Structures are given as C-alpha cells and as structure tokens.
Amino acid sequence: MLSRTASSLYWLGRYIERAEFTARLIEATIRLDLLSARPAGEGAWESALAVVSAEDSFWFTGESISPDSVSRYLALSQQNASSIRSCLDAARSNAKSVRTALTREAWEAINRAWLGVRDCKVSDGTPAALAMIEKLKAEARGFEGALHRMLRNEASFFVRLGAAIERADNTARLIDVKYHLLLPEGEKVGGPIDRDQWTTILHTVSAVTAYRWLYREGLRPGHVVDLLVLRHEMPRSIAASADEVVQNLNAIGRRLGRQGEADRIARVRQLMINRSTVNGIIAGGLHEFLQAFISDNARLDQAIAQQFRFQ
Amino acid sequence: MRNPAFDEVWGEGGDTSSRPGFEALAAWIAETPPQEFDRRQQAAEAAFRQLGITFAVYGEDEAAERIIPFDIVPRIFSASEWKGLKIGLEQRVHAINAFLSDVYGERKIIADGIVPAELVLANPQFRPQVAGVRPPHDVYAHICGIDMVRTGPNDFFVLEDNARTPSGVSYMLENREAMIRLCPELFEMFPVEPVDDYTDLLLSTLRSVAPHGRGSEPVCVLLTPGHYNSAFYEHSFLADAMGIELVEAADLEVDDDIVWMRTIDGRVRVDVIYRRLDDDYIDPLVFKPDSMLGVPGLMAAYLRGTVTLANAPGTGIADDKAIYSYMPEIVRYYTGSDAKLPNVETWRCREPQALKYTLEHLDELVVKLVDGSGGYGMLVGPTASSAEIEAFRAALKAEPHRYIAQPTLALSTVPTLTEKGVAPRHVDFRPFCLSGADGVKIVPGGLTRVALREGSLVVNSSQGGGTKDSLILADRPRRRGAGPEPLRVGAD
C-alpha cells in the first residue's frame, strides 16, 4: 500500500472521529448551559472552547462568547480548522483521493455527512444545532458500520488506528476540562454545579447509563475518572482507545511482517495504563496525568507517521 | 430545417427508411416507447452519479462535479466499416511512432524536405531534452486517441490525433456496462464485439515496454495530478481495473536515477509510469520549475533508461495541429503508401496563400489555435457573430502561425434522445490505439461524443456534449435469432 494512501486513511479516521466528538461536545454543552444556574452555564461555552484548544482562535473572530456564536464556530466555521465542517471537508478530500481503498458504503457515508453539513447555513438557535448534531451522529455510526464491513486489511486497520488515536486525545481533553472549568465562587466540590459538570462529561461520551450500571453510589469524580480512564470495557475510555491502537498496529505489523517504534510506544503506554489506579492518578494530579497522556499520544502519532512513511 | 447530414442509421434519406443492415436498429428506435427510453436514460444517469463517474469543469466551483450526459441510443459500426477503420488506424499510429522516432533521432523527414524544420524544431511541443533518446522498442505514443468524423457512407476523416494523454476510455467501458444492463435486447439482436479487455491490453502494453532486463513482472503505476484533476475518475478507474497503484508525484522519489514509490512496507522500484500529466509538469528540474505536481529527477531517470514513461515525453509534437496538416505526407513517407484515413482539408495560416483564403472565407470555416484543446480558442464561422469573426480576423492577422482553418464539415448524425423525442444529433468518434513491443492493438470500440444541442457541431464534454456507446458488430451470426421483432415477454 502506498504511504500516501495509508496516511489518507489514517487521517480520514481521525477527522471523522473528531467531527463526531465535536458534535457530542456541542450537544453536552447545550445541556450543561440549559440545566445550570448562571454564571456556570455561560462558563460551559468557554470550557467547550478549552476542550478543543480553540479559545485563542475564537477570540480572534472578535465575537463574544454566546451559545450561538460558540456552537456556530465549533460546528460550521471555515476559519476553525477543527470545526465539524472543516473536519468533514478534510475527511471527504482524503476519502476521495483514496476512493478505491474504501468500500462504496464507507464513501457514501462520508459524502452524505459532508453534503448534510455543507448545506447547513448557520446553526440558528438550539433546536437547529441539536437536529444537525443528531444527523451527524447517525452518519458517523453509519460510517463505523460500513467500516466493519470492509475487508480486514490494511485499509480498514489504518482508518481504525486513526480513529483510536483521535479518540484517546479527545477523551483525555474532555476529562481535563474539569481542571479548566473552575467552580464558581461559593460552590463546593460535590455540590450541584460540580455534579452537573461531571454528568455533562459523561453525556459527551454517551456514558451516563454505563456509569449507573457500574457504580451504585451516585456520582463521584473518582468513579468518573475510573470509568473514562481505566475501564477497558468502556469504548471511549483512554484504556480502551490505547488497547485499540495496539490491536490495529499489531494487525498491520502481522501483514507487513515487521513492527517498529510506534508498536513499542503503544505497548509501553498500554502497560502504563494497566498498572495505574484511580487513587494513584489523583494523588499524582489528574491534570498532570492527562497532559502527559496527551503529549504521549502526539508522540505516538509522530511515530506512526514515521514508521509508515506518511511524509 | 431538414437534416442535411448523413445519418448513421437513416442514411441520407431522412427518417423514412434505414441504411441497409440497420433495419433492426431503426425498428428498435421506432418501437421502444419514449417513456421507456426516458426511464432507462434516467437509470443510467443515476448509476453514473452514484458511481461518481464525474468530471470537474475548470472555472466552476470545486463542488460542481458533473456527469457527462449519456445517451441511450447507441452508435453502430458494421463489421466491414470497422475493418477499414482499424487498418487505417494501425497505419496512422505506426506512422506517428515512426515520425516521433525520426524527429528525436536522425530527422530524415526534415532533411528530405517533407516537413519544414522550423515547424518541428521551433514548435512549443518539441522537447529538445529527449532528442537522441530511444525509448524501449522505439514506442513513443503508447496510447493514442484518434478523433474521427464521418460525412458520408464511405467518408471517414481524422480530425485530430491525441498522442499526449488522451482521455475518455473509461466512458467507453462504463457506457458499455450501462448498455448491457439497460438495453440487453440490443445484444441479443446484434453480435457486438466486446471492449472489456481494454484494461488487460493496456496493462500488457505497458509491461511490454518496460526497460530491458527488468524481469517478467515489471512494476507499472499510473501517475495522476490528483483528485482535483478533471479526469481523476478515469485515472482511478484505470488503475483499479489494471490492479496497479494510482500514484501522485509525492508518492515517487528518484534516487541515483532510479524511480521508487513510497509504500508502508518500504520503497518499491517502478519500471513503467503511465502518466496522465503533461510534459510541462512531470519534472520541475527540467520543465516548469514551479510545478508542484512533478517528480524532481524523473527525466534524468528516463534519460538513463531506467524507467519507461507512457506516453513518452515529447509526443505532443505529433498531435500538434500544425503538424496534423502534414500527416498525409508523414504517413506516406514512413509507410510507403497513401494514408488510408484521410485528413480533413486544412489551411495552414502560416502560409500566405492559406491565410489569404482563410481571411476571405472566415464565415464558412472552422478556425482553431494549433495548441488549443477542449473546444476552447476556436471559431465556428457559420454560427459565429460578426463581432466574433472580426475578433478572429484581428488575431489571425497578428499571429497567423498560431492558427489553422478547416471547412465546416457536415458531421454525421446519430438518432439521439432529446426533449422532443428521438432526433439526429452530430457525433464524432475516438477509438483508442495501443502501441507496445508487439505492435498496435485496438479494441473494437471507442468513445462516441454527441453534440446535444440541435445543429451544434461542438461535441466536447466541457462544452456540453454527451457520449454514446459505440457498438462494433462482429463478422459472425447473432448469438440468438431475436431479429428486429420487438421483444415480447410471456409470449407463447
């Protein structure tokens, strides 16, 4: 397989995952905003920008922070390279250049999602934004379904590898936002606002029901961290994403007959997560743990690019 | 206005009786209900859109990908018509390769005074960089698309030789697939020669011209400018059908005059490149230095003979419109006999007599830029406004060497589905000729382009033309005796 083809498939996986994550983030932020008392609701939009590291770039648009302006920026802005629209543009462009490596269903799912977002003018108000997000989530599910019907060869492994790397990054950023999202003065840890904020995080990764299944003692930050960082059975957890990266690298390595630096980094990371405990992570500082994980993930991304000659 | 042109089905007698041998097709056209034609046409276009058989029109929004309109009524050639064309095409392609070999070698044709030296050596399509280089088996134009028109029962003319990177062959193949699915009864009625082995022939042609000593499994790739190119669909279609990699310049690197492609498993040596990129863009070190589409060092590898480029750099000199006017002399010079496929009469405006004639008859002639393509930069005298004619007159006087002129031909018509039912529309025809180590091969078929507007002679897809399937009838009995009777389902 051409290195460019592999690179396009990998980034295709990343961009679709990023678009879907951003959609979920907007949805969860709307929820937090609506449920919370002021000023915590307003703070939710700032924190949404913080999750995707877009505070500065949003500031440059000159707009003030409001539900409409931030959700529009995150969903549709062409100035925002990580907006849903920009991600789908990039995903479609990648898919088109490697059309023959994808099945028709996979291509059509991407093309349909792209057409749907391209025709959205402005997300006018909350109901329109929510409708678009529902549609996008459905398209992303359709793409994942199509992906599972592709031949289990390098093409599908590279798409899944990209998606897993992106998912690990997104989940880590999402949990880390609790660090940025300071409780309003006078609110106490474990109080209603704090609880809403943690619930929102669970909503973003569709984990509210899963949480209730696993933990019977009500909402506790430690449990949320356990679920989203260490639980292998939670599909969007950091541990599950790290497992998936290892599995896909293994599958590619088996077909090529050799492995490299990326495989090594991925396995060390997997081991490190398996040995961690919630108490240990919190004692060492959750923020520091997540920041280290995010830069580790970026290093792994670089190693993958190098190992398969993406440039 | 009565159709004054020769019709491929109805002959010269209008639409009352068909040409001999075409009764069955005429009956099929007459007896298929118009709604049925509409339904099938729509089904074909829906299928093309879903498959993404699209082309991008330059100057339009990037998202504006169009499908080329497909017409369900096919064009048919009899076995004997095709036999004559095939012999003529083989002769012409043979002469084109001999001409290229000569002008980049000994230049005997110039020394013998057949073609003026400055027309070759000062031609923008001439590539002095490849003078003296002999490609494997002396093949330059591995893939040629020869544009032909017809004006009467036995009057076929070559309108243009496309020896650089001719496109359209994917439509030949896809149109046939659509026809087999949508009009299976035609294939019961007629013994149609198959075209589907074109991609196998193309691959074996490419392999046959690999550099000597590169083994029995040379690595062939198709080089595309990328997915923004208007013909990208065709590039990916052909690479897919041949099972070879579709590469962009960034996928290739040249090291010590050897071309490699970058794969996830390491570097793989490339032996043959079917390039769909013009000369000007293939190597920024030799041609346009600002080209981002090219591979630095590719020409050095080619000159060293470690890689074959198809078509070879410099083939453009053979399809230049000024050289075209010399093709009858060129064919005679290299083959020793007269061209079996004549040219359209052509005035070379660089010659004072021809210029004078052209200026006096602008309203009757078609005037073309010698280096124009795609229907751009041309004047169709009889339908042009007086302002357009005056603009061309000024341009001709200023730079006469850039133009040729031809009579406005009464291109043949083929019945075509229009908004007002089936009606004659003008067509041309582009068969695809492959030249390899073992001679010239031509699949029995080609791309018929049709001018969809009534009376229009411009068939280019960029100017709103469409395409038809081109059925070549085999010299053998029908597979089944369905005959001209309309199909009856459930009859006793």
mmCIF file of C-alpha atoms in Angstrom, chain A residues 87-304:
data_model
loop_
_atom_site.group_PDB
_atom_site.id
_atom_site.type_symbol
_atom_site.label_atom_id
_atom_site.label_comp_id
_atom_site.label_asym_id
_atom_site.label_seq_id
_atom_site.Cartn_x
_atom_site.Cartn_y
_atom_site.Cartn_z
ATOM 1 C CA CYS A 87 -13.173 18.042 9.581
ATOM 2 C CA LEU A 88 -15.702 16.688 7.116
ATOM 3 C CA ASP A 89 -14.126 18.688 4.279
ATOM 4 C CA ALA A 90 -10.781 17.136 5.127
ATOM 5 C CA ALA A 91 -12.255 13.664 5.610
ATOM 6 C CA ARG A 92 -14.031 13.773 2.279
ATOM 7 C CA SER A 93 -10.997 15.102 0.492
ATOM 8 C CA ASN A 94 -8.910 12.258 1.923
ATOM 9 C CA ALA A 95 -11.591 9.721 1.081
ATOM 10 C CA LYS A 96 -11.819 10.970 -2.482
ATOM 11 C CA SER A 97 -8.119 10.633 -3.113
ATOM 12 C CA VAL A 98 -8.183 7.018 -1.880
ATOM 13 C CA ARG A 99 -11.630 6.169 -3.201
ATOM 14 C CA THR A 100 -10.569 2.759 -4.441
ATOM 15 C CA ALA A 101 -9.318 1.707 -0.991
ATOM 16 C CA LEU A 102 -12.765 2.277 0.526
ATOM 17 C CA THR A 103 -15.992 0.431 0.001
ATOM 18 C CA ARG A 104 -18.846 2.193 -1.664
ATOM 19 C CA GLU A 105 -20.831 2.288 1.597
ATOM 20 C CA ALA A 106 -17.965 3.876 3.500
ATOM 21 C CA TRP A 107 -17.509 6.515 0.821
ATOM 22 C CA GLU A 108 -21.219 7.229 0.646
ATOM 23 C CA ALA A 109 -21.479 7.684 4.416
ATOM 24 C CA ILE A 110 -18.723 10.300 4.339
ATOM 25 C CA ASN A 111 -20.123 12.000 1.281
ATOM 26 C CA ARG A 112 -23.611 12.115 2.798
ATOM 27 C CA ALA A 113 -22.366 13.615 6.057
ATOM 28 C CA TRP A 114 -20.378 16.186 4.094
ATOM 29 C CA LEU A 115 -23.367 17.132 1.947
ATOM 30 C CA GLY A 116 -25.534 17.457 5.052
ATOM 31 C CA VAL A 117 -23.176 19.845 6.813
ATOM 32 C CA ARG A 118 -22.272 21.758 3.655
ATOM 33 C CA ASP A 119 -25.905 22.715 3.214
ATOM 34 C CA CYS A 120 -26.257 23.957 6.816
ATOM 35 C CA LYS A 121 -26.069 27.700 6.654
ATOM 36 C CA VAL A 122 -25.892 28.779 10.263
ATOM 37 C CA SER A 123 -26.991 26.764 13.237
ATOM 38 C CA ASP A 124 -29.816 29.099 14.140
ATOM 39 C CA GLY A 125 -30.627 28.534 17.728
ATOM 40 C CA THR A 126 -30.519 25.442 19.843
ATOM 41 C CA PRO A 127 -33.104 23.227 18.106
ATOM 42 C CA ALA A 128 -31.358 23.584 14.716
ATOM 43 C CA ALA A 129 -27.979 22.831 16.257
ATOM 44 C CA LEU A 130 -29.353 19.755 18.008
ATOM 45 C CA ALA A 131 -31.013 18.487 14.819
ATOM 46 C CA MET A 132 -27.764 18.811 12.899
ATOM 47 C CA ILE A 133 -25.861 17.028 15.645
ATOM 48 C CA GLU A 134 -28.335 14.134 15.706
ATOM 49 C CA LYS A 135 -27.926 13.729 11.962
ATOM 50 C CA LEU A 136 -24.170 13.862 12.139
ATOM 51 C CA LYS A 137 -24.015 11.276 14.896
ATOM 52 C CA ALA A 138 -26.184 8.979 12.794
ATOM 53 C CA GLU A 139 -23.859 9.410 9.797
ATOM 54 C CA ALA A 140 -20.831 8.688 11.955
ATOM 55 C CA ARG A 141 -22.498 5.499 13.199
ATOM 56 C CA GLY A 142 -23.250 4.597 9.588
ATOM 57 C CA PHE A 143 -19.613 5.090 8.684
ATOM 58 C CA GLU A 144 -18.477 2.904 11.581
ATOM 59 C CA GLY A 145 -20.905 0.229 10.414
ATOM 60 C CA ALA A 146 -19.599 0.423 6.859
ATOM 61 C CA LEU A 147 -16.060 0.238 8.188
ATOM 62 C CA HIS A 148 -16.845 -3.027 9.913
ATOM 63 C CA ARG A 149 -17.990 -4.489 6.625
ATOM 64 C CA MET A 150 -14.730 -3.694 4.856
ATOM 65 C CA LEU A 151 -12.120 -6.360 4.230
ATOM 66 C CA ARG A 152 -9.974 -6.766 7.333
ATOM 67 C CA ASN A 153 -6.903 -5.494 5.552
ATOM 68 C CA GLU A 154 -4.534 -2.545 5.949
ATOM 69 C CA ALA A 155 -7.115 -0.095 4.627
ATOM 70 C CA SER A 156 -9.558 -0.697 7.460
ATOM 71 C CA PHE A 157 -6.781 -1.030 10.064
ATOM 72 C CA PHE A 158 -5.396 2.411 9.205
ATOM 73 C CA VAL A 159 -8.821 4.066 9.433
ATOM 74 C CA ARG A 160 -9.414 2.462 12.838
ATOM 75 C CA LEU A 161 -5.930 3.313 14.023
ATOM 76 C CA GLY A 162 -6.539 6.982 13.203
ATOM 77 C CA ALA A 163 -9.917 6.893 14.939
ATOM 78 C CA ALA A 164 -8.426 5.290 18.081
ATOM 79 C CA ILE A 165 -5.584 7.831 18.306
ATOM 80 C CA GLU A 166 -8.066 10.667 17.923
ATOM 81 C CA ARG A 167 -10.489 9.204 20.451
ATOM 82 C CA ALA A 168 -7.750 8.856 23.064
ATOM 83 C CA ASP A 169 -6.852 12.502 22.592
ATOM 84 C CA ASN A 170 -10.470 13.670 22.753
ATOM 85 C CA THR A 171 -11.337 11.753 25.900
ATOM 86 C CA ALA A 172 -8.232 12.992 27.688
ATOM 87 C CA ARG A 173 -9.025 16.596 26.752
ATOM 88 C CA LEU A 174 -12.603 16.200 27.828
ATOM 89 C CA ILE A 175 -11.728 14.988 31.322
ATOM 90 C CA ASP A 176 -9.049 17.616 31.629
ATOM 91 C CA VAL A 177 -11.579 20.359 31.081
ATOM 92 C CA LYS A 178 -12.730 19.868 34.668
ATOM 93 C CA TYR A 179 -9.385 21.352 35.552
ATOM 94 C CA HIS A 180 -10.025 24.440 33.452
ATOM 95 C CA LEU A 181 -13.647 24.681 34.397
ATOM 96 C CA LEU A 182 -13.396 26.248 37.802
ATOM 97 C CA LEU A 183 -16.346 26.091 40.044
ATOM 98 C CA PRO A 184 -17.999 29.472 40.537
ATOM 99 C CA GLU A 185 -17.051 31.099 43.785
ATOM 100 C CA GLY A 186 -19.008 29.768 46.728
ATOM 101 C CA GLU A 187 -19.872 26.466 45.072
ATOM 102 C CA LYS A 188 -18.456 23.446 46.746
ATOM 103 C CA VAL A 189 -16.883 20.374 45.301
ATOM 104 C CA GLY A 190 -19.569 17.728 45.102
ATOM 105 C CA GLY A 191 -22.279 20.368 45.031
ATOM 106 C CA PRO A 192 -24.986 20.511 42.351
ATOM 107 C CA ILE A 193 -22.919 22.506 39.842
ATOM 108 C CA ASP A 194 -19.918 20.280 40.226
ATOM 109 C CA ARG A 195 -22.194 17.293 39.708
ATOM 110 C CA ASP A 196 -23.764 18.788 36.578
ATOM 111 C CA GLN A 197 -20.335 19.344 35.146
ATOM 112 C CA TRP A 198 -19.288 15.737 35.680
ATOM 113 C CA THR A 199 -22.605 14.497 34.287
ATOM 114 C CA THR A 200 -22.050 16.569 31.193
ATOM 115 C CA ILE A 201 -18.716 14.889 30.652
ATOM 116 C CA LEU A 202 -20.418 11.515 30.869
ATOM 117 C CA HIS A 203 -23.046 12.681 28.389
ATOM 118 C CA THR A 204 -20.416 13.732 25.912
ATOM 119 C CA VAL A 205 -19.112 10.187 25.652
ATOM 120 C CA SER A 206 -22.551 8.516 25.990
ATOM 121 C CA ALA A 207 -21.593 7.021 29.312
ATOM 122 C CA VAL A 208 -24.389 8.020 31.663
ATOM 123 C CA THR A 209 -26.102 4.636 31.584
ATOM 124 C CA ALA A 210 -22.807 2.801 31.697
ATOM 125 C CA TYR A 211 -21.907 4.743 34.807
ATOM 126 C CA ARG A 212 -25.117 3.734 36.565
ATOM 127 C CA TRP A 213 -24.510 0.094 35.689
ATOM 128 C CA LEU A 214 -21.050 0.084 37.121
ATOM 129 C CA TYR A 215 -21.256 2.357 40.149
ATOM 130 C CA ARG A 216 -24.121 2.236 42.583
ATOM 131 C CA GLU A 217 -23.087 5.029 44.914
ATOM 132 C CA GLY A 218 -24.152 8.079 42.937
ATOM 133 C CA LEU A 219 -21.894 10.469 41.110
ATOM 134 C CA ARG A 220 -18.322 10.637 42.385
ATOM 135 C CA PRO A 221 -15.460 12.245 40.465
ATOM 136 C CA GLY A 222 -13.202 9.322 41.301
ATOM 137 C CA HIS A 223 -15.616 6.919 39.649
ATOM 138 C CA VAL A 224 -15.907 9.091 36.537
ATOM 139 C CA VAL A 225 -12.137 9.087 36.253
ATOM 140 C CA ASP A 226 -12.071 5.325 36.751
ATOM 141 C CA LEU A 227 -14.685 4.832 34.028
ATOM 142 C CA LEU A 228 -13.205 7.180 31.448
ATOM 143 C CA VAL A 229 -9.518 6.460 32.058
ATOM 144 C CA LEU A 230 -9.109 2.897 33.234
ATOM 145 C CA ARG A 231 -12.121 0.813 32.259
ATOM 146 C CA HIS A 232 -11.336 -1.337 29.206
ATOM 147 C CA GLU A 233 -14.996 -2.182 28.657
ATOM 148 C CA MET A 234 -15.912 1.485 28.187
ATOM 149 C CA PRO A 235 -15.456 2.062 24.433
ATOM 150 C CA ARG A 236 -14.335 5.663 24.666
ATOM 151 C CA SER A 237 -12.112 5.292 27.691
ATOM 152 C CA ILE A 238 -8.422 6.056 27.454
ATOM 153 C CA ALA A 239 -7.630 2.420 28.280
ATOM 154 C CA ALA A 240 -9.909 1.066 25.532
ATOM 155 C CA SER A 241 -8.504 3.514 22.979
ATOM 156 C CA ALA A 242 -4.958 2.544 23.933
ATOM 157 C CA ASP A 243 -5.880 -1.149 23.532
ATOM 158 C CA GLU A 244 -7.366 -0.460 20.127
ATOM 159 C CA VAL A 245 -4.233 1.348 18.967
ATOM 160 C CA VAL A 246 -2.131 -1.666 19.954
ATOM 161 C CA GLN A 247 -4.506 -4.102 18.249
ATOM 162 C CA ASN A 248 -4.541 -2.226 14.961
ATOM 163 C CA LEU A 249 -0.788 -1.753 14.957
ATOM 164 C CA ASN A 250 -0.424 -5.488 15.609
ATOM 165 C CA ALA A 251 -2.758 -6.318 12.747
ATOM 166 C CA ILE A 252 -0.789 -4.105 10.348
ATOM 167 C CA GLY A 253 2.518 -5.478 11.652
ATOM 168 C CA ARG A 254 1.383 -9.057 11.079
ATOM 169 C CA ARG A 255 0.563 -8.271 7.453
ATOM 170 C CA LEU A 256 3.829 -6.472 6.806
ATOM 171 C CA GLY A 257 5.894 -8.971 8.772
ATOM 172 C CA ARG A 258 7.591 -6.423 10.997
ATOM 173 C CA GLN A 259 6.982 -3.841 13.688
ATOM 174 C CA GLY A 260 8.664 -0.645 14.797
ATOM 175 C CA GLU A 261 8.889 2.283 17.163
ATOM 176 C CA ALA A 262 5.159 3.022 17.044
ATOM 177 C CA ASP A 263 4.376 -0.521 18.244
ATOM 178 C CA ARG A 264 6.829 -0.120 21.113
ATOM 179 C CA ILE A 265 5.439 3.227 22.293
ATOM 180 C CA ALA A 266 1.876 1.943 22.038
ATOM 181 C CA ARG A 267 2.638 -1.163 24.128
ATOM 182 C CA VAL A 268 4.526 0.752 26.810
ATOM 183 C CA ARG A 269 1.583 3.110 27.072
ATOM 184 C CA GLN A 270 -0.884 0.267 27.344
ATOM 185 C CA LEU A 271 1.169 -1.286 30.149
ATOM 186 C CA MET A 272 1.413 2.018 31.987
ATOM 187 C CA ILE A 273 -2.379 2.440 31.927
ATOM 188 C CA ASN A 274 -2.961 -1.135 33.049
ATOM 189 C CA ARG A 275 -0.773 -0.554 36.079
ATOM 190 C CA SER A 276 -2.409 2.719 37.088
ATOM 191 C CA THR A 277 -5.034 3.112 39.783
ATOM 192 C CA VAL A 278 -7.536 5.911 40.317
ATOM 193 C CA ASN A 279 -6.030 6.799 43.678
ATOM 194 C CA GLY A 280 -2.566 6.904 42.186
ATOM 195 C CA ILE A 281 -3.692 9.155 39.337
ATOM 196 C CA ILE A 282 -5.497 11.580 41.616
ATOM 197 C CA ALA A 283 -2.622 11.657 44.101
ATOM 198 C CA GLY A 284 -0.173 12.474 41.308
ATOM 199 C CA GLY A 285 -2.521 15.084 39.873
ATOM 200 C CA LEU A 286 -5.195 14.277 37.309
ATOM 201 C CA HIS A 287 -4.298 17.270 35.185
ATOM 202 C CA GLU A 288 -0.630 16.276 35.060
ATOM 203 C CA PHE A 289 -1.571 12.704 34.186
ATOM 204 C CA LEU A 290 -3.815 13.820 31.325
ATOM 205 C CA GLN A 291 -1.329 16.348 29.986
ATOM 206 C CA ALA A 292 1.354 13.669 29.932
ATOM 207 C CA PHE A 293 -1.019 11.318 28.168
ATOM 208 C CA ILE A 294 -1.927 13.918 25.529
ATOM 209 C CA SER A 295 1.714 14.613 24.682
ATOM 210 C CA ASP A 296 2.432 10.887 24.682
ATOM 211 C CA ASN A 297 -0.388 10.417 22.211
ATOM 212 C CA ALA A 298 1.061 13.112 19.968
ATOM 213 C CA ARG A 299 4.438 11.371 20.138
ATOM 214 C CA LEU A 300 2.780 8.109 19.121
ATOM 215 C CA ASP A 301 1.086 9.869 16.225
ATOM 216 C CA GLN A 302 4.513 11.100 15.066
ATOM 217 C CA ALA A 303 5.984 7.628 15.385
ATOM 218 C CA ILE A 304 3.164 6.156 13.280
#
